[in-house]
Coordinates of C-alpha atoms in Angstrom, one line a residue:
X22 CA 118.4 104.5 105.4
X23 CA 120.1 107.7 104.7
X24 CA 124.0 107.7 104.1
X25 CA 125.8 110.9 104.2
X26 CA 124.7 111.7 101.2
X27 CA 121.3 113.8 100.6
X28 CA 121.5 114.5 96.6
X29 CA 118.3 114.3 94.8
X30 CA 119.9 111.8 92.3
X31 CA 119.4 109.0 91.9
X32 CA 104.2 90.7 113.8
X33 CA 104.3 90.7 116.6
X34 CA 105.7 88.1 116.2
X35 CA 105.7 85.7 119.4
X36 CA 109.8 85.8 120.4
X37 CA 109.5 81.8 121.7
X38 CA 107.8 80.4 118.5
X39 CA 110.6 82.3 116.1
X40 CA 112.9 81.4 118.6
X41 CA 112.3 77.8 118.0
X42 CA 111.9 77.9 114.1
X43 CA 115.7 78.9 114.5
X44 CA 116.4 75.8 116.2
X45 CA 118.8 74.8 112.8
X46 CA 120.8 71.3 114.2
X47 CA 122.0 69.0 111.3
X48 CA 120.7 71.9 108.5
X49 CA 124.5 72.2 107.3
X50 CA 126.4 69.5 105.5
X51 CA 129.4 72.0 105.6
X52 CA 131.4 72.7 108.3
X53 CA 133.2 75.1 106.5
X54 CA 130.1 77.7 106.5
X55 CA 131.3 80.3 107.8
X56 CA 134.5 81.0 105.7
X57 CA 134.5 82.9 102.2
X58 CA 135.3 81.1 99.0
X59 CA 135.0 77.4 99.6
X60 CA 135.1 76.6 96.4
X61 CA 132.4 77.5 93.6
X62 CA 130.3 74.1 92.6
X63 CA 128.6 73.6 89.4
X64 CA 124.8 74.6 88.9
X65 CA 122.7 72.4 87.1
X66 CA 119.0 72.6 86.2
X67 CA 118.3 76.2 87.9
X68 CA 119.7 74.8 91.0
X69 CA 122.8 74.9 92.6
X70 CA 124.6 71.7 93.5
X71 CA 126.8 73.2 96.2
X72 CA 127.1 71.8 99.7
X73 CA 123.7 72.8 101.7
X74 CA 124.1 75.5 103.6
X75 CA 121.9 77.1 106.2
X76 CA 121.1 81.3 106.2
X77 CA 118.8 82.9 108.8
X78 CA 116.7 85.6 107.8
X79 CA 115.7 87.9 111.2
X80 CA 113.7 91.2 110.2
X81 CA 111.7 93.8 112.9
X82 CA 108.5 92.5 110.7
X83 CA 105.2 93.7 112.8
X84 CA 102.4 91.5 112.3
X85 CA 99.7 92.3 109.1
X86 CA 102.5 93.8 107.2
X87 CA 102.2 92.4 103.9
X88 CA 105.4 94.2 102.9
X89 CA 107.8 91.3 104.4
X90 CA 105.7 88.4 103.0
X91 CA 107.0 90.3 99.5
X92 CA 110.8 89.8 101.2
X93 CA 110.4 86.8 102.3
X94 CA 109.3 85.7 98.8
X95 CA 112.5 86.6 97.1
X96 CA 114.3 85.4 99.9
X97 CA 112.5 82.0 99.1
X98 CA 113.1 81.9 95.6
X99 CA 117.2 82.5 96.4
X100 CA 117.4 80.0 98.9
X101 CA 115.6 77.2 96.7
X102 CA 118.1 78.1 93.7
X103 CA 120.8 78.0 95.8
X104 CA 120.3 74.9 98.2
X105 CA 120.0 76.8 101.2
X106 CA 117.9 76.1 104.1
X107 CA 116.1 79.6 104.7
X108 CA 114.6 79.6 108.7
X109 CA 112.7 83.1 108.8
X110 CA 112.3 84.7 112.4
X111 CA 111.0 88.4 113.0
X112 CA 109.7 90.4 115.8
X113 CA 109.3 94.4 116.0
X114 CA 110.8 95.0 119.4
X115 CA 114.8 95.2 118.8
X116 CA 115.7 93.1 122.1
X117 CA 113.7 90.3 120.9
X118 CA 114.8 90.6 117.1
X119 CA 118.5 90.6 118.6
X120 CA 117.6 87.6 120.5
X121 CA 116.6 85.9 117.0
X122 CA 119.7 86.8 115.7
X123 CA 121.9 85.2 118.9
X124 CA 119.6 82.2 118.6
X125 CA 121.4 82.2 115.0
X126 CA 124.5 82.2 116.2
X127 CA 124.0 79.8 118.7
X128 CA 122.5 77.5 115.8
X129 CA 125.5 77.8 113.8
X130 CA 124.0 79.5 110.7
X131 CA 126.3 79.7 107.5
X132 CA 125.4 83.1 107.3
X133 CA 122.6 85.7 108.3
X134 CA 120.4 88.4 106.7
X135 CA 119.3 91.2 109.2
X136 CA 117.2 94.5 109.3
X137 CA 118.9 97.6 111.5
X138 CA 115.2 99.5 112.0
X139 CA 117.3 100.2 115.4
X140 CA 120.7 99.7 114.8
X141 CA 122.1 100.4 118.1
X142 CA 120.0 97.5 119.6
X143 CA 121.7 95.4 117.3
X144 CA 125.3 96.5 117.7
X145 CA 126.2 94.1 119.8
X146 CA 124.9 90.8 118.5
X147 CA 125.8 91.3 115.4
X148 CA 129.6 91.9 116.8
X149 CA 129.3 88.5 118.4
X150 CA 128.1 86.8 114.9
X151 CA 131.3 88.9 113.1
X152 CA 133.6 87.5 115.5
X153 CA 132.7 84.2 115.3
X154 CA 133.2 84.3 111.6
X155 CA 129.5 84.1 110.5
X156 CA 129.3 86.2 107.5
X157 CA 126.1 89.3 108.1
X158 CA 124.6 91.2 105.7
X159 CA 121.7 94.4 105.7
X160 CA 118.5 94.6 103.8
X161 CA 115.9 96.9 103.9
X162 CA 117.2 99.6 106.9
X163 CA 120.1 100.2 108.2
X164 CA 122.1 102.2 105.1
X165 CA 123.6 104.3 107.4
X166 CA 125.1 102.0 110.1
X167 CA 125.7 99.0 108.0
X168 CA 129.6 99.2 107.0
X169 CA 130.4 100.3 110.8
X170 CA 128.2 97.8 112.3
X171 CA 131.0 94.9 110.5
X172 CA 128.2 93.7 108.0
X173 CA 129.4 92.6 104.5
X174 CA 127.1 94.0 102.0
X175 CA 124.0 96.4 101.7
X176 CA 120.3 95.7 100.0
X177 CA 117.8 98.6 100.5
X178 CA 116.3 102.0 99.8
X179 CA 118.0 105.2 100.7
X180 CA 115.4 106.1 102.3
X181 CA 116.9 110.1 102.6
X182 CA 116.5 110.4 98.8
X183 CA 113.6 108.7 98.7
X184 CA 111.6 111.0 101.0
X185 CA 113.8 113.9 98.9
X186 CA 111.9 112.7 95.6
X187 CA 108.8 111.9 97.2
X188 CA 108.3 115.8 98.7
X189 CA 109.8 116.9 95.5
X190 CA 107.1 115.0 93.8
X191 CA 104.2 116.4 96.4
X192 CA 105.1 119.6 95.1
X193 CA 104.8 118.3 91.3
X194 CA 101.1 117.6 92.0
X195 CA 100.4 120.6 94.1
X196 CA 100.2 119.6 97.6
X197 CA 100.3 122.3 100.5
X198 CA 99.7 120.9 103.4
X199 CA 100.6 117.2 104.3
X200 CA 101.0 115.0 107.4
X201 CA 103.3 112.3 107.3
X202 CA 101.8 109.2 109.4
X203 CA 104.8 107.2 110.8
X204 CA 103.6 104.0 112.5
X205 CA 106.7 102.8 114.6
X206 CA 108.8 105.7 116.8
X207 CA 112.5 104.4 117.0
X208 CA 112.5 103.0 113.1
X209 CA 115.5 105.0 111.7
X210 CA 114.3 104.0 108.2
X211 CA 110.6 105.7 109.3
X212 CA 112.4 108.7 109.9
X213 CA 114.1 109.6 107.3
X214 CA 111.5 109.4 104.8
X215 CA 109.4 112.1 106.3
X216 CA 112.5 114.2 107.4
X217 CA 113.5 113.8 103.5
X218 CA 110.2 115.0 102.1
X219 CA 110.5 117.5 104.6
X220 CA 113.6 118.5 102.7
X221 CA 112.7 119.3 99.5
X222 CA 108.5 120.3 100.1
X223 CA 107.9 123.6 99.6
X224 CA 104.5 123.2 102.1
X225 CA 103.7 122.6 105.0
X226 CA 104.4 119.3 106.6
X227 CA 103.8 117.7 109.9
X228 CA 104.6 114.5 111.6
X229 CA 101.7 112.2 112.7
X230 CA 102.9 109.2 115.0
X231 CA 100.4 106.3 115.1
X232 CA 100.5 102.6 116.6
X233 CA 101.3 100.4 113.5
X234 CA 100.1 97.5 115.3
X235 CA 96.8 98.4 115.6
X236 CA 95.3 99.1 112.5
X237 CA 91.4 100.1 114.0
X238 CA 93.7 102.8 116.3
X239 CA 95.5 103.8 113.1
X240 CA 92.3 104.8 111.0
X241 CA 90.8 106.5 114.4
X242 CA 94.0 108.2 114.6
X243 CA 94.2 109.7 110.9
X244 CA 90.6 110.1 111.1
X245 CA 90.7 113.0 113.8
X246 CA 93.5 114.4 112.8
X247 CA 91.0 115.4 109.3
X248 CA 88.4 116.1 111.3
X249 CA 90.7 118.7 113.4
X250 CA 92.5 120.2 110.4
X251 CA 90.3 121.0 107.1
X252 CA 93.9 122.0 105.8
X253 CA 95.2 118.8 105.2
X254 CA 95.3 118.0 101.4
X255 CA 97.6 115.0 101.5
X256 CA 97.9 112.3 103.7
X257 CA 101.3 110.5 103.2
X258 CA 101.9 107.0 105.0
X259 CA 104.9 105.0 104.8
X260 CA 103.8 101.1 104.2
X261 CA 100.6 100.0 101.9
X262 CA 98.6 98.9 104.7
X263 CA 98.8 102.0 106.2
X264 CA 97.8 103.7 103.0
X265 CA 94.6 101.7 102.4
X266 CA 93.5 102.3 105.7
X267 CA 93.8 105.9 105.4
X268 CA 91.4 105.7 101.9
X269 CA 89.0 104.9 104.9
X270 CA 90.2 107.5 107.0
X271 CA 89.5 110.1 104.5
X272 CA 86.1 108.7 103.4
X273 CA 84.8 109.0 107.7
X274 CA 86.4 112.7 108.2
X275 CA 84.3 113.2 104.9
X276 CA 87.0 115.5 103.9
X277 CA 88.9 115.7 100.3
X278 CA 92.6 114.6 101.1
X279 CA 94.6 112.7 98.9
X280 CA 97.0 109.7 99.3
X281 CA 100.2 108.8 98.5
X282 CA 102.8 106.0 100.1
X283 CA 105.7 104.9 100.0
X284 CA 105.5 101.0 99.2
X285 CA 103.4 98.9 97.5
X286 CA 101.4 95.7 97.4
X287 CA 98.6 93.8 95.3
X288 CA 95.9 95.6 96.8
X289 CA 98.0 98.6 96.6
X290 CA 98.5 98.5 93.2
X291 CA 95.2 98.0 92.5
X292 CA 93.8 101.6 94.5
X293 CA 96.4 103.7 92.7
X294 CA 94.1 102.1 89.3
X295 CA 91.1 103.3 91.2
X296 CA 92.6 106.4 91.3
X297 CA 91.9 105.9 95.7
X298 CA 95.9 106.5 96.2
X299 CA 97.9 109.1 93.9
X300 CA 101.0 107.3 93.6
X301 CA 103.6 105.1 95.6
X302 CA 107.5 104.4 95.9
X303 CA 108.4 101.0 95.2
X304 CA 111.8 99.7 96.9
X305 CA 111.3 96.5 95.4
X306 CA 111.2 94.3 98.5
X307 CA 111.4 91.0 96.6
X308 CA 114.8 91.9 95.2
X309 CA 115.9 93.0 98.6
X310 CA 115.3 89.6 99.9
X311 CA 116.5 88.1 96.6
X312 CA 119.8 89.4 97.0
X313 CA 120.5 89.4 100.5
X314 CA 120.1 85.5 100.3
X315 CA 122.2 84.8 97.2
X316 CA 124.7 87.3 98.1
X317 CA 125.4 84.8 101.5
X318 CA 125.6 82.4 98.2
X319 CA 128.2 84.4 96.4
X320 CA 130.1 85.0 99.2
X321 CA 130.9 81.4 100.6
X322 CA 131.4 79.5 97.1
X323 CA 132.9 81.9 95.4
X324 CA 134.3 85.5 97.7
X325 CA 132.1 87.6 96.2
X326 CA 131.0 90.9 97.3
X327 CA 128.0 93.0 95.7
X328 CA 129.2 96.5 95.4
X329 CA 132.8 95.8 96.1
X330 CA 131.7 95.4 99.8
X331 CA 132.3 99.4 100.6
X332 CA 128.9 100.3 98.3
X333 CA 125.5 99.8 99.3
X334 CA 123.2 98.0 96.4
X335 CA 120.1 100.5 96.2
X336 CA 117.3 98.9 94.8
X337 CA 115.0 101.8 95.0
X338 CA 113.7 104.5 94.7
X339 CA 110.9 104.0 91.7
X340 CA 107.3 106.0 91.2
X341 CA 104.4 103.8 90.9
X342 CA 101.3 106.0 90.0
X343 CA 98.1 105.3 87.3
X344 CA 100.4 106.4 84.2
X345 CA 102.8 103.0 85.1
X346 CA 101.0 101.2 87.2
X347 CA 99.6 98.6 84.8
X348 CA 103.5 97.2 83.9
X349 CA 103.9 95.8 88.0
X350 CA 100.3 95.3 88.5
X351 CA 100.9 91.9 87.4
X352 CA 103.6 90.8 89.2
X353 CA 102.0 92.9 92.2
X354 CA 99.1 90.2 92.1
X355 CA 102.0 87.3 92.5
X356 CA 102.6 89.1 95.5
X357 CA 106.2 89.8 94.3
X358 CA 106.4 93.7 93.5

């Protein structure tokens, strides 16, 4: 999710079935959805009493990846405080997630919450949602393509500076040689990360491309690349799933690599502890979700725009490792951090 910045600072998901959960007649008791600043209405007991409105949530979520049941949570909590009907749909291929997003459209959602893993699929149907006035905003990926793409506000990771501070952080705890597992080709988001760590690591580090879907072919995978190359002395994955699986991965080849990840989970949180993963970067999915939703909120009751609508609203990058872990362990068991 790089922008043009690179400082240092700082499943599958059957198409039909999501396609039908977006089926959203009657959800709306506003026909005025689709315009900013209705009106603001009063709040009352932790819940908004503002017309119902309806917001579709359409993500390239591959299935077993516990990371968007932690977006999908905050998403939930938004929509319940705000008295919005929340109708989730996902699916890892870009023609079919666009196809989620048209099915929006054609639904007339108030507003709509989308992931740009492959922007340029997207281009298109998010023009048509634009120009019929439905208000779209970005989560998660899509940093760099979000303001030209017509969408109103940012939520996410650079994910540039995060794989910046991760390699600067590889070479903090001596790593020489590292391969970067990336478990979905195309995902600009994927990318980034290990062309960022690639940046700023003073090793060696190599690219490792593995099917995400298939988490049996993902340990094999990882598993022979040890076996062929004693050199290896950290094995960096980009998702917690993928991260556990390589703690078996390392235990088959027999060999003595370490782990580290970007993301993080309960059972995550609960290796780095064990000391089985050296640390992890936490881009707080729940808030991603969080804010995507209320921002549609903000934006049709009172005009509002997180970051002045020009400014992405980075909620990450943040080092998780056994000297911290303890404070989100907790909250990591609640299956929100």
């Amino acid at each position: 999710m790089d922008r043009s910045s690179r400082s240092r600072r700082l499943v599958p998901v059957v198409a039909l079935a999501a396609a039908a959960a977006l089926a959203l007649a009657g959800c709306s008791s506003s026909s005025g959805g689709k315009k900013a600043a209705q009106g603001g209405g009063a709040a009352s007991a932790g819940k908004a009493a503002t017309p119902r409105m309806t917001v579709a949530l359409v993500t390239h979520q591959a299935p077993g990846d516990t990371f968007w049941d932690i977006v999908r949570k905050g998403a939930e909590a938004a929509a319940a405080k705000d008295n919005i009907k929340l109708v989730y749909a996902a699916d890892p291929s870009a023609g079919n997630q666009a196809g989620l997003v048209q099915n929006a459209i054609d639904q007339k959602a108030d507003g709509i919450a989308v992931t740009l893993a492959k922007p340029d699929a997207m281009k298109a149907v998010i023009g048509r949602a634009v120009g019929d006035g439905i208000p779209v905003v970005g989560l998660n990926s899509g940093l760099s393509d979000w303001k030209k793409l017509g969408l109103l506000e940012f939520f996410g990771q650079d994910e540039t500076v995060a794989g910046e501070a991760f390699g600067t952080k590889l070479n903090e705890v001596g790593a020489k040689n590292v391969v970067c597992v990336v478990q979905e080709q195309g995902n600009v988001g994927l990318t980034q990360r290990c062309d960022g760590l690639e940046k700023t690591f003073k090793g060696t580090a190599e690219t490792l491309y593995v099917n995400g879907t298939d988490m049996p072919s993902v340990q094999s995978t990882i598993t022979a690349k040890l076996k062929q190359d004693r050199a290896v002395d950290h094995v960096v994955t980009l998702g917690a799933p993928f991260a556990l699986t390589a703690v078996r991965s390392v235990a088959e080849a027999g060999g003595k690599a370490k782990i580290a990840t970007f993301d993080l989970n309960k059972d995550l949180a609960g290796a780095i502890k064990k000391g089985d993963i050296q640390f992890a970067v936490d881009q707080q999915p729940y808030l991603q979700g969080y804010l995507a939703v209320d921002s549609l909120w903000l934006y049709r009751n009172n005009g509002n725009y997180s970051g002045g609508g020009a400014q992405p609203v980075l909620t990450g990058p943040a080092f998780v490792d056994r000297t911290n872990v303890d404070k989100v362990a907790e909250f990591a068991a609640k299956g929100t951090r």
